[in-house]
Amino acid sequence: MSKTLVVFAGHYEDLFDEEGSKGIYTDTEADGQYEEYDSNIVIARHTVEELSDVDGLRVLFPQKNGADYRSLRARVDYCNRNGADMVLFIHSNASSARSAHGACAFYYYTSGEGKRMANIYRDEMQDAGYPLWSNGTYGCNPDDGWSNFFVVRKTAMPVLLTENFFFTNPKELREYLQDGKDLKKIGHIHARVACRSLGLSTNKLGDGAYSSSADPEITGVYGEGDRGPGVKRRQNLLLKLDYDMDGYGADGSFGPATVEAVKAFQKKHGLAVDGMVGPKTEAKMKEVLKAKNDSSDDSEEVKQLKTFNDNYRLESKVNDLRFYGNPSWSDEDKYGTVDAGIGFPKVERLVKVGRGRQYEVVNSNGDHFYITAAEKFVTLKETDTTPSYVGRRVESHYNGRVRFYNAPSWEDEHHVGSLTKGQGFPEIVEKVNVGGGKQYKAKNSNGEVYYVTSNENYVQVV
């Protein structure tokens, strides 16, 4: 009976540019920008290619024609809907400690089959001479917080999530994740892991060796027709030097627009004009970029592009979408995340933040945050000018007493009673500002008016 394997490369292209989210390590010595997806997708493609001739195996690879922008939940649903026997989620790791190193496989902590698969990965990586992080395997446990990976927890079949070295470790980034030979070898290892885990023969797999001496990852010379993360890294250098390649941007494909941008750069800086990026052209790009950065302000430029009235709200299209306390893409300014269908009741303005765009949004307590404006991740919806809470019930969900008043006040002289959990008022009239806070003006079943806090930590609208 045929086996079904689903393969996903972790994250997707342009995730940092669009969302300011995971999978990025900037300002390395080797290049100007690296996105985790760049190596994930190469490993995944090599894995799928090696498995193409294996008897008794059906491989599903949704990213075979390019980036797949579905949410984590949608990826899990895809695996479950197709009745996979095994799922491979291919990633590389990150840490605030630049010395963190090695490869590791994650599985759900109660899954014996998942643990067996992880052990196979560990053994294959060791046999190939690669370093391991910790002991090379880790059981994802929802109770430990940091390893509560959604795709591992929610997928109905055995899952292996591989973290192939640390892209925050400059040595591993350079030696493994930006090296075409190693990416192919790691893909070969994943193919062997899949076959061994599913009880299939490995006889039709290759040996994971690079055969093309003309491959740009080996020669260091990139030209028209080349594709992949090496091309994208060099295109990112061109973008930072203000060559937009006719709007194609860093798409990983060395096309005519990239050729013309390279020629323009070479001509401007006295290099041989051949439209190819070899060591000399690349070194000059980095030299010019460094001079440009040294002469510019390091702060992220913020520019207002558009303002909104009160008739728009924002909803996320994906799970785990970051939002920030300031107009920024920095981890330091990350405030929280929202899931698909969740968002903010008010959109105040659109701003340009660095190379991307964000909406300034306001939550129900009047707090201001910033979130990506990319249509792939968020949508704006018109709202009724009447606030959604008007006419609805407000009740306490606090394990204690919530005071209410006979006037818009926080003073004891106006305190007339308290709500316990589940108690409330059947009709909200409006929300009012009281001192430094807000209250709901609400009616009881007799039509009498009272005032109670609108703070979501104490009450909820139902």
PDB file of N, CA, C and O in Angstrom, residues 339-400:
ATOM      1  N   ASP A 339      -4.367  36.050  15.973  1.00  0.00           N
ATOM      2  CA  ASP A 339      -4.652  34.924  15.094  1.00  0.00           C
ATOM      3  C   ASP A 339      -5.629  35.334  13.998  1.00  0.00           C
ATOM      4  O   ASP A 339      -6.204  36.427  14.030  1.00  0.00           O
ATOM      5  N   ALA A 340      -5.843  34.435  13.060  1.00  0.00           N
ATOM      6  CA  ALA A 340      -6.751  34.699  11.945  1.00  0.00           C
ATOM      7  C   ALA A 340      -8.148  35.047  12.467  1.00  0.00           C
ATOM      8  O   ALA A 340      -8.672  34.392  13.380  1.00  0.00           O
ATOM      9  N   GLY A 341      -8.737  36.094  11.900  1.00  0.00           N
ATOM     10  CA  GLY A 341     -10.072  36.528  12.300  1.00  0.00           C
ATOM     11  C   GLY A 341     -10.093  37.482  13.468  1.00  0.00           C
ATOM     12  O   GLY A 341     -11.133  38.038  13.811  1.00  0.00           O
ATOM     13  N   ILE A 342      -8.927  37.685  14.085  1.00  0.00           N
ATOM     14  CA  ILE A 342      -8.811  38.585  15.231  1.00  0.00           C
ATOM     15  C   ILE A 342      -8.070  39.843  14.775  1.00  0.00           C
ATOM     16  O   ILE A 342      -7.270  39.817  13.850  1.00  0.00           O
ATOM     17  N   GLY A 343      -8.319  40.961  15.436  1.00  0.00           N
ATOM     18  CA  GLY A 343      -7.628  42.175  15.034  1.00  0.00           C
ATOM     19  C   GLY A 343      -7.885  43.340  15.963  1.00  0.00           C
ATOM     20  O   GLY A 343      -7.942  43.172  17.183  1.00  0.00           O
ATOM     21  N   PHE A 344      -8.104  44.501  15.369  1.00  0.00           N
ATOM     22  CA  PHE A 344      -8.263  45.741  16.121  1.00  0.00           C
ATOM     23  C   PHE A 344      -9.486  46.492  15.603  1.00  0.00           C
ATOM     24  O   PHE A 344      -9.712  46.550  14.393  1.00  0.00           O
ATOM     25  N   PRO A 345     -10.266  47.096  16.496  1.00  0.00           N
ATOM     26  CA  PRO A 345     -11.519  47.733  16.092  1.00  0.00           C
ATOM     27  C   PRO A 345     -11.350  49.061  15.369  1.00  0.00           C
ATOM     28  O   PRO A 345     -12.304  49.570  14.791  1.00  0.00           O
ATOM     29  N   LYS A 346     -10.159  49.641  15.392  1.00  0.00           N
ATOM     30  CA  LYS A 346      -9.977  50.949  14.763  1.00  0.00           C
ATOM     31  C   LYS A 346      -8.617  51.021  14.072  1.00  0.00           C
ATOM     32  O   LYS A 346      -7.607  50.624  14.634  1.00  0.00           O
ATOM     33  N   VAL A 347      -8.631  51.538  12.847  1.00  0.00           N
ATOM     34  CA  VAL A 347      -7.401  51.804  12.102  1.00  0.00           C
ATOM     35  C   VAL A 347      -7.236  53.310  12.009  1.00  0.00           C
ATOM     36  O   VAL A 347      -8.134  54.018  11.544  1.00  0.00           O
ATOM     37  N   GLU A 348      -6.108  53.822  12.469  1.00  0.00           N
ATOM     38  CA  GLU A 348      -5.920  55.268  12.534  1.00  0.00           C
ATOM     39  C   GLU A 348      -5.144  55.838  11.351  1.00  0.00           C
ATOM     40  O   GLU A 348      -5.493  56.855  10.786  1.00  0.00           O
ATOM     41  N   ARG A 349      -4.055  55.155  10.945  1.00  0.00           N
ATOM     42  CA  ARG A 349      -3.275  55.680   9.818  1.00  0.00           C
ATOM     43  C   ARG A 349      -2.384  54.597   9.240  1.00  0.00           C
ATOM     44  O   ARG A 349      -2.158  53.552   9.863  1.00  0.00           O
ATOM     45  N   LEU A 350      -1.885  54.860   8.024  1.00  0.00           N
ATOM     46  CA  LEU A 350      -0.924  54.005   7.348  1.00  0.00           C
ATOM     47  C   LEU A 350       0.426  54.717   7.362  1.00  0.00           C
ATOM     48  O   LEU A 350       0.514  55.893   7.004  1.00  0.00           O
ATOM     49  N   VAL A 351       1.480  53.997   7.789  1.00  0.00           N
ATOM     50  CA  VAL A 351       2.797  54.617   7.861  1.00  0.00           C
ATOM     51  C   VAL A 351       3.823  53.732   7.157  1.00  0.00           C
ATOM     52  O   VAL A 351       3.679  52.508   7.089  1.00  0.00           O
ATOM     53  N   LYS A 352       4.853  54.368   6.625  1.00  0.00           N
ATOM     54  CA  LYS A 352       5.987  53.650   6.047  1.00  0.00           C
ATOM     55  C   LYS A 352       7.020  53.472   7.142  1.00  0.00           C
ATOM     56  O   LYS A 352       7.437  54.438   7.776  1.00  0.00           O
ATOM     57  N   VAL A 353       7.428  52.224   7.373  1.00  0.00           N
ATOM     58  CA  VAL A 353       8.399  51.917   8.417  1.00  0.00           C
ATOM     59  C   VAL A 353       9.568  51.196   7.760  1.00  0.00           C
ATOM     60  O   VAL A 353       9.444  50.037   7.353  1.00  0.00           O
ATOM     61  N   GLY A 354      10.692  51.876   7.647  1.00  0.00           N
ATOM     62  CA  GLY A 354      11.811  51.291   6.919  1.00  0.00           C
ATOM     63  C   GLY A 354      11.406  51.031   5.485  1.00  0.00           C
ATOM     64  O   GLY A 354      10.906  51.911   4.785  1.00  0.00           O
ATOM     65  N   ARG A 355      11.540  49.774   5.036  1.00  0.00           N
ATOM     66  CA  ARG A 355      11.164  49.397   3.682  1.00  0.00           C
ATOM     67  C   ARG A 355       9.743  48.867   3.587  1.00  0.00           C
ATOM     68  O   ARG A 355       9.251  48.567   2.510  1.00  0.00           O
ATOM     69  N   GLY A 356       9.067  48.712   4.730  1.00  0.00           N
ATOM     70  CA  GLY A 356       7.718  48.165   4.725  1.00  0.00           C
ATOM     71  C   GLY A 356       6.677  49.180   5.162  1.00  0.00           C
ATOM     72  O   GLY A 356       6.966  50.358   5.378  1.00  0.00           O
ATOM     73  N   ARG A 357       5.434  48.722   5.280  1.00  0.00           N
ATOM     74  CA  ARG A 357       4.325  49.573   5.691  1.00  0.00           C
ATOM     75  C   ARG A 357       3.577  48.928   6.848  1.00  0.00           C
ATOM     76  O   ARG A 357       3.448  47.706   6.915  1.00  0.00           O
ATOM     77  N   GLN A 358       3.082  49.780   7.750  1.00  0.00           N
ATOM     78  CA  GLN A 358       2.314  49.309   8.897  1.00  0.00           C
ATOM     79  C   GLN A 358       1.080  50.184   9.075  1.00  0.00           C
ATOM     80  O   GLN A 358       1.078  51.369   8.703  1.00  0.00           O
ATOM     81  N   TYR A 359       0.034  49.578   9.635  1.00  0.00           N
ATOM     82  CA  TYR A 359      -1.122  50.337  10.097  1.00  0.00           C
ATOM     83  C   TYR A 359      -0.933  50.660  11.569  1.00  0.00           C
ATOM     84  O   TYR A 359      -0.509  49.797  12.353  1.00  0.00           O
ATOM     85  N   GLU A 360      -1.238  51.901  11.934  1.00  0.00           N
ATOM     86  CA  GLU A 360      -1.369  52.232  13.344  1.00  0.00           C
ATOM     87  C   GLU A 360      -2.799  51.908  13.730  1.00  0.00           C
ATOM     88  O   GLU A 360      -3.747  52.443  13.142  1.00  0.00           O
ATOM     89  N   VAL A 361      -2.979  51.013  14.695  1.00  0.00           N
ATOM     90  CA  VAL A 361      -4.296  50.527  15.080  1.00  0.00           C
ATOM     91  C   VAL A 361      -4.540  50.811  16.557  1.00  0.00           C
ATOM     92  O   VAL A 361      -3.600  51.050  17.321  1.00  0.00           O
ATOM     93  N   VAL A 362      -5.799  50.759  16.938  1.00  0.00           N
ATOM     94  CA  VAL A 362      -6.189  51.069  18.316  1.00  0.00           C
ATOM     95  C   VAL A 362      -7.070  49.935  18.828  1.00  0.00           C
ATOM     96  O   VAL A 362      -8.000  49.503  18.129  1.00  0.00           O
ATOM     97  N   ASN A 363      -6.786  49.440  20.035  1.00  0.00           N
ATOM     98  CA  ASN A 363      -7.641  48.391  20.594  1.00  0.00           C
ATOM     99  C   ASN A 363      -8.810  49.005  21.364  1.00  0.00           C
ATOM    100  O   ASN A 363      -8.969  50.245  21.414  1.00  0.00           O
ATOM    101  N   SER A 364      -9.634  48.166  21.970  1.00  0.00           N
ATOM    102  CA  SER A 364     -10.851  48.650  22.618  1.00  0.00           C
ATOM    103  C   SER A 364     -10.581  49.477  23.867  1.00  0.00           C
ATOM    104  O   SER A 364     -11.466  50.177  24.353  1.00  0.00           O
ATOM    105  N   ASN A 365      -9.345  49.412  24.378  1.00  0.00           N
ATOM    106  CA  ASN A 365      -8.982  50.232  25.539  1.00  0.00           C
ATOM    107  C   ASN A 365      -8.323  51.550  25.140  1.00  0.00           C
ATOM    108  O   ASN A 365      -7.900  52.325  26.004  1.00  0.00           O
ATOM    109  N   GLY A 366      -8.220  51.771  23.821  1.00  0.00           N
ATOM    110  CA  GLY A 366      -7.604  52.999  23.350  1.00  0.00           C
ATOM    111  C   GLY A 366      -6.102  52.953  23.219  1.00  0.00           C
ATOM    112  O   GLY A 366      -5.460  53.978  22.969  1.00  0.00           O
ATOM    113  N   ASP A 367      -5.509  51.758  23.373  1.00  0.00           N
ATOM    114  CA  ASP A 367      -4.057  51.615  23.241  1.00  0.00           C
ATOM    115  C   ASP A 367      -3.668  51.542  21.767  1.00  0.00           C
ATOM    116  O   ASP A 367      -4.340  50.881  20.969  1.00  0.00           O
ATOM    117  N   HIS A 368      -2.559  52.168  21.402  1.00  0.00           N
ATOM    118  CA  HIS A 368      -2.111  52.231  20.014  1.00  0.00           C
ATOM    119  C   HIS A 368      -1.014  51.190  19.755  1.00  0.00           C
ATOM    120  O   HIS A 368      -0.085  51.037  20.556  1.00  0.00           O
ATOM    121  N   PHE A 369      -1.142  50.496  18.616  1.00  0.00           N
ATOM    122  CA  PHE A 369      -0.144  49.505  18.217  1.00  0.00           C
ATOM    123  C   PHE A 369       0.107  49.644  16.718  1.00  0.00           C
ATOM    124  O   PHE A 369      -0.594  50.376  16.014  1.00  0.00           O
ATOM    125  N   TYR A 370       1.108  48.869  16.234  1.00  0.00           N
ATOM    126  CA  TYR A 370       1.472  48.898  14.821  1.00  0.00           C
ATOM    127  C   TYR A 370       1.547  47.465  14.303  1.00  0.00           C
ATOM    128  O   TYR A 370       2.085  46.581  14.976  1.00  0.00           O
ATOM    129  N   ILE A 371       1.001  47.253  13.096  1.00  0.00           N
ATOM    130  CA  ILE A 371       0.931  45.913  12.519  1.00  0.00           C
ATOM    131  C   ILE A 371       1.128  46.025  11.014  1.00  0.00           C
ATOM    132  O   ILE A 371       0.809  47.052  10.406  1.00  0.00           O
ATOM    133  N   THR A 372       1.684  44.982  10.398  1.00  0.00           N
ATOM    134  CA  THR A 372       1.932  45.009   8.961  1.00  0.00           C
ATOM    135  C   THR A 372       0.690  45.411   8.170  1.00  0.00           C
ATOM    136  O   THR A 372      -0.436  45.063   8.538  1.00  0.00           O
ATOM    137  N   ALA A 373       0.912  46.136   7.067  1.00  0.00           N
ATOM    138  CA  ALA A 373      -0.186  46.528   6.186  1.00  0.00           C
ATOM    139  C   ALA A 373      -0.258  45.638   4.944  1.00  0.00           C
ATOM    140  O   ALA A 373      -1.057  45.905   4.043  1.00  0.00           O
ATOM    141  N   ALA A 374       0.555  44.582   4.876  1.00  0.00           N
ATOM    142  CA  ALA A 374       0.574  43.722   3.697  1.00  0.00           C
ATOM    143  C   ALA A 374      -0.757  42.985   3.547  1.00  0.00           C
ATOM    144  O   ALA A 374      -1.245  42.356   4.493  1.00  0.00           O
ATOM    145  N   GLU A 375      -1.347  43.018   2.352  1.00  0.00           N
ATOM    146  CA  GLU A 375      -2.654  42.412   2.107  1.00  0.00           C
ATOM    147  C   GLU A 375      -2.614  40.895   2.239  1.00  0.00           C
ATOM    148  O   GLU A 375      -3.665  40.269   2.380  1.00  0.00           O
ATOM    149  N   LYS A 376      -1.429  40.301   2.162  1.00  0.00           N
ATOM    150  CA  LYS A 376      -1.314  38.855   2.354  1.00  0.00           C
ATOM    151  C   LYS A 376      -1.699  38.456   3.776  1.00  0.00           C
ATOM    152  O   LYS A 376      -2.089  37.315   4.026  1.00  0.00           O
ATOM    153  N   PHE A 377      -1.552  39.413   4.707  1.00  0.00           N
ATOM    154  CA  PHE A 377      -1.678  39.064   6.115  1.00  0.00           C
ATOM    155  C   PHE A 377      -2.850  39.746   6.832  1.00  0.00           C
ATOM    156  O   PHE A 377      -3.327  39.229   7.839  1.00  0.00           O
ATOM    157  N   VAL A 378      -3.297  40.899   6.343  1.00  0.00           N
ATOM    158  CA  VAL A 378      -4.378  41.607   7.030  1.00  0.00           C
ATOM    159  C   VAL A 378      -5.397  42.107   6.020  1.00  0.00           C
ATOM    160  O   VAL A 378      -5.110  42.257   4.828  1.00  0.00           O
ATOM    161  N   THR A 379      -6.592  42.385   6.513  1.00  0.00           N
ATOM    162  CA  THR A 379      -7.635  42.985   5.690  1.00  0.00           C
ATOM    163  C   THR A 379      -8.318  44.087   6.489  1.00  0.00           C
ATOM    164  O   THR A 379      -8.450  43.990   7.714  1.00  0.00           O
ATOM    165  N   LEU A 380      -8.742  45.152   5.800  1.00  0.00           N
ATOM    166  CA  LEU A 380      -9.513  46.222   6.418  1.00  0.00           C
ATOM    167  C   LEU A 380     -10.976  46.024   6.094  1.00  0.00           C
ATOM    168  O   LEU A 380     -11.339  45.714   4.955  1.00  0.00           O
ATOM    169  N   LYS A 381     -11.834  46.218   7.089  1.00  0.00           N
ATOM    170  CA  LYS A 381     -13.276  46.049   6.893  1.00  0.00           C
ATOM    171  C   LYS A 381     -14.007  47.289   7.401  1.00  0.00           C
ATOM    172  O   LYS A 381     -13.653  47.831   8.457  1.00  0.00           O
ATOM    173  N   GLU A 382     -14.986  47.702   6.618  1.00  0.00           N
ATOM    174  CA  GLU A 382     -15.782  48.839   7.046  1.00  0.00           C
ATOM    175  C   GLU A 382     -16.632  48.448   8.241  1.00  0.00           C
ATOM    176  O   GLU A 382     -17.156  47.333   8.326  1.00  0.00           O
ATOM    177  N   THR A 383     -16.790  49.368   9.165  1.00  0.00           N
ATOM    178  CA  THR A 383     -17.587  49.112  10.361  1.00  0.00           C
ATOM    179  C   THR A 383     -18.766  50.071  10.411  1.00  0.00           C
ATOM    180  O   THR A 383     -18.725  51.172   9.864  1.00  0.00           O
ATOM    181  N   ASP A 384     -19.790  49.611  11.070  1.00  0.00           N
ATOM    182  CA  ASP A 384     -20.936  50.482  11.335  1.00  0.00           C
ATOM    183  C   ASP A 384     -20.455  51.616  12.237  1.00  0.00           C
ATOM    184  O   ASP A 384     -19.649  51.413  13.136  1.00  0.00           O
ATOM    185  N   THR A 385     -20.967  52.818  11.996  1.00  0.00           N
ATOM    186  CA  THR A 385     -20.555  53.938  12.845  1.00  0.00           C
ATOM    187  C   THR A 385     -21.033  53.755  14.282  1.00  0.00           C
ATOM    188  O   THR A 385     -20.503  54.365  15.199  1.00  0.00           O
ATOM    189  N   THR A 386     -22.055  52.917  14.467  1.00  0.00           N
ATOM    190  CA  THR A 386     -22.494  52.584  15.822  1.00  0.00           C
ATOM    191  C   THR A 386     -21.548  51.535  16.378  1.00  0.00           C
ATOM    192  O   THR A 386     -21.375  50.473  15.781  1.00  0.00           O
ATOM    193  N   PRO A 387     -20.895  51.781  17.511  1.00  0.00           N
ATOM    194  CA  PRO A 387     -19.961  50.797  18.068  1.00  0.00           C
ATOM    195  C   PRO A 387     -20.632  49.450  18.271  1.00  0.00           C
ATOM    196  O   PRO A 387     -21.826  49.362  18.602  1.00  0.00           O
ATOM    197  N   SER A 388     -19.869  48.386  18.074  1.00  0.00           N
ATOM    198  CA  SER A 388     -20.421  47.028  18.118  1.00  0.00           C
ATOM    199  C   SER A 388     -20.975  46.657  19.487  1.00  0.00           C
ATOM    200  O   SER A 388     -21.816  45.770  19.602  1.00  0.00           O
ATOM    201  N   TYR A 389     -20.515  47.320  20.540  1.00  0.00           N
ATOM    202  CA  TYR A 389     -20.961  46.950  21.882  1.00  0.00           C
ATOM    203  C   TYR A 389     -22.308  47.567  22.254  1.00  0.00           C
ATOM    204  O   TYR A 389     -22.951  47.129  23.208  1.00  0.00           O
ATOM    205  N   VAL A 390     -22.763  48.597  21.539  1.00  0.00           N
ATOM    206  CA  VAL A 390     -24.011  49.277  21.884  1.00  0.00           C
ATOM    207  C   VAL A 390     -25.195  48.313  21.734  1.00  0.00           C
ATOM    208  O   VAL A 390     -25.331  47.626  20.728  1.00  0.00           O
ATOM    209  N   GLY A 391     -26.028  48.249  22.770  1.00  0.00           N
ATOM    210  CA  GLY A 391     -27.185  47.381  22.762  1.00  0.00           C
ATOM    211  C   GLY A 391     -26.914  45.974  23.237  1.00  0.00           C
ATOM    212  O   GLY A 391     -27.840  45.174  23.352  1.00  0.00           O
ATOM    213  N   ARG A 392     -25.643  45.653  23.530  1.00  0.00           N
ATOM    214  CA  ARG A 392     -25.302  44.295  23.958  1.00  0.00           C
ATOM    215  C   ARG A 392     -25.113  44.235  25.474  1.00  0.00           C
ATOM    216  O   ARG A 392     -25.047  45.252  26.154  1.00  0.00           O
ATOM    217  N   ARG A 393     -25.014  43.028  25.968  1.00  0.00           N
ATOM    218  CA  ARG A 393     -24.875  42.801  27.402  1.00  0.00           C
ATOM    219  C   ARG A 393     -23.412  42.932  27.817  1.00  0.00           C
ATOM    220  O   ARG A 393     -22.501  42.488  27.107  1.00  0.00           O
ATOM    221  N   VAL A 394     -23.155  43.534  28.973  1.00  0.00           N
ATOM    222  CA  VAL A 394     -21.842  43.543  29.575  1.00  0.00           C
ATOM    223  C   VAL A 394     -21.922  42.793  30.895  1.00  0.00           C
ATOM    224  O   VAL A 394     -22.867  42.976  31.670  1.00  0.00           O
ATOM    225  N   GLU A 395     -20.948  41.914  31.112  1.00  0.00           N
ATOM    226  CA  GLU A 395     -20.959  41.151  32.361  1.00  0.00           C
ATOM    227  C   GLU A 395     -19.541  40.946  32.863  1.00  0.00           C
ATOM    228  O   GLU A 395     -18.561  41.024  32.104  1.00  0.00           O
ATOM    229  N   SER A 396     -19.439  40.675  34.159  1.00  0.00           N
ATOM    230  CA  SER A 396     -18.129  40.454  34.779  1.00  0.00           C
ATOM    231  C   SER A 396     -17.624  39.048  34.470  1.00  0.00           C
ATOM    232  O   SER A 396     -18.400  38.089  34.451  1.00  0.00           O
ATOM    233  N   HIS A 397     -16.311  38.937  34.209  1.00  0.00           N
ATOM    234  CA  HIS A 397     -15.680  37.613  34.124  1.00  0.00           C
ATOM    235  C   HIS A 397     -14.524  37.533  35.133  1.00  0.00           C
ATOM    236  O   HIS A 397     -13.634  36.680  35.019  1.00  0.00           O
ATOM    237  N   TYR A 398     -14.564  38.428  36.102  1.00  0.00           N
ATOM    238  CA  TYR A 398     -13.483  38.551  37.083  1.00  0.00           C
ATOM    239  C   TYR A 398     -13.812  37.714  38.323  1.00  0.00           C
ATOM    240  O   TYR A 398     -14.958  37.692  38.792  1.00  0.00           O
ATOM    241  N   ASN A 399     -12.802  37.016  38.834  1.00  0.00           N
ATOM    242  CA  ASN A 399     -12.999  36.222  40.056  1.00  0.00           C
ATOM    243  C   ASN A 399     -12.887  37.108  41.282  1.00  0.00           C
ATOM    244  O   ASN A 399     -11.958  37.010  42.085  1.00  0.00           O
ATOM    245  N   GLY A 400     -13.816  37.973  41.429  1.00  0.00           N
ATOM    246  CA  GLY A 400     -13.851  38.941  42.515  1.00  0.00           C
ATOM    247  C   GLY A 400     -15.026  39.864  42.292  1.00  0.00           C
ATOM    248  O   GLY A 400     -15.977  39.525  41.567  1.00  0.00           O
TER     249      GLY A 400
END
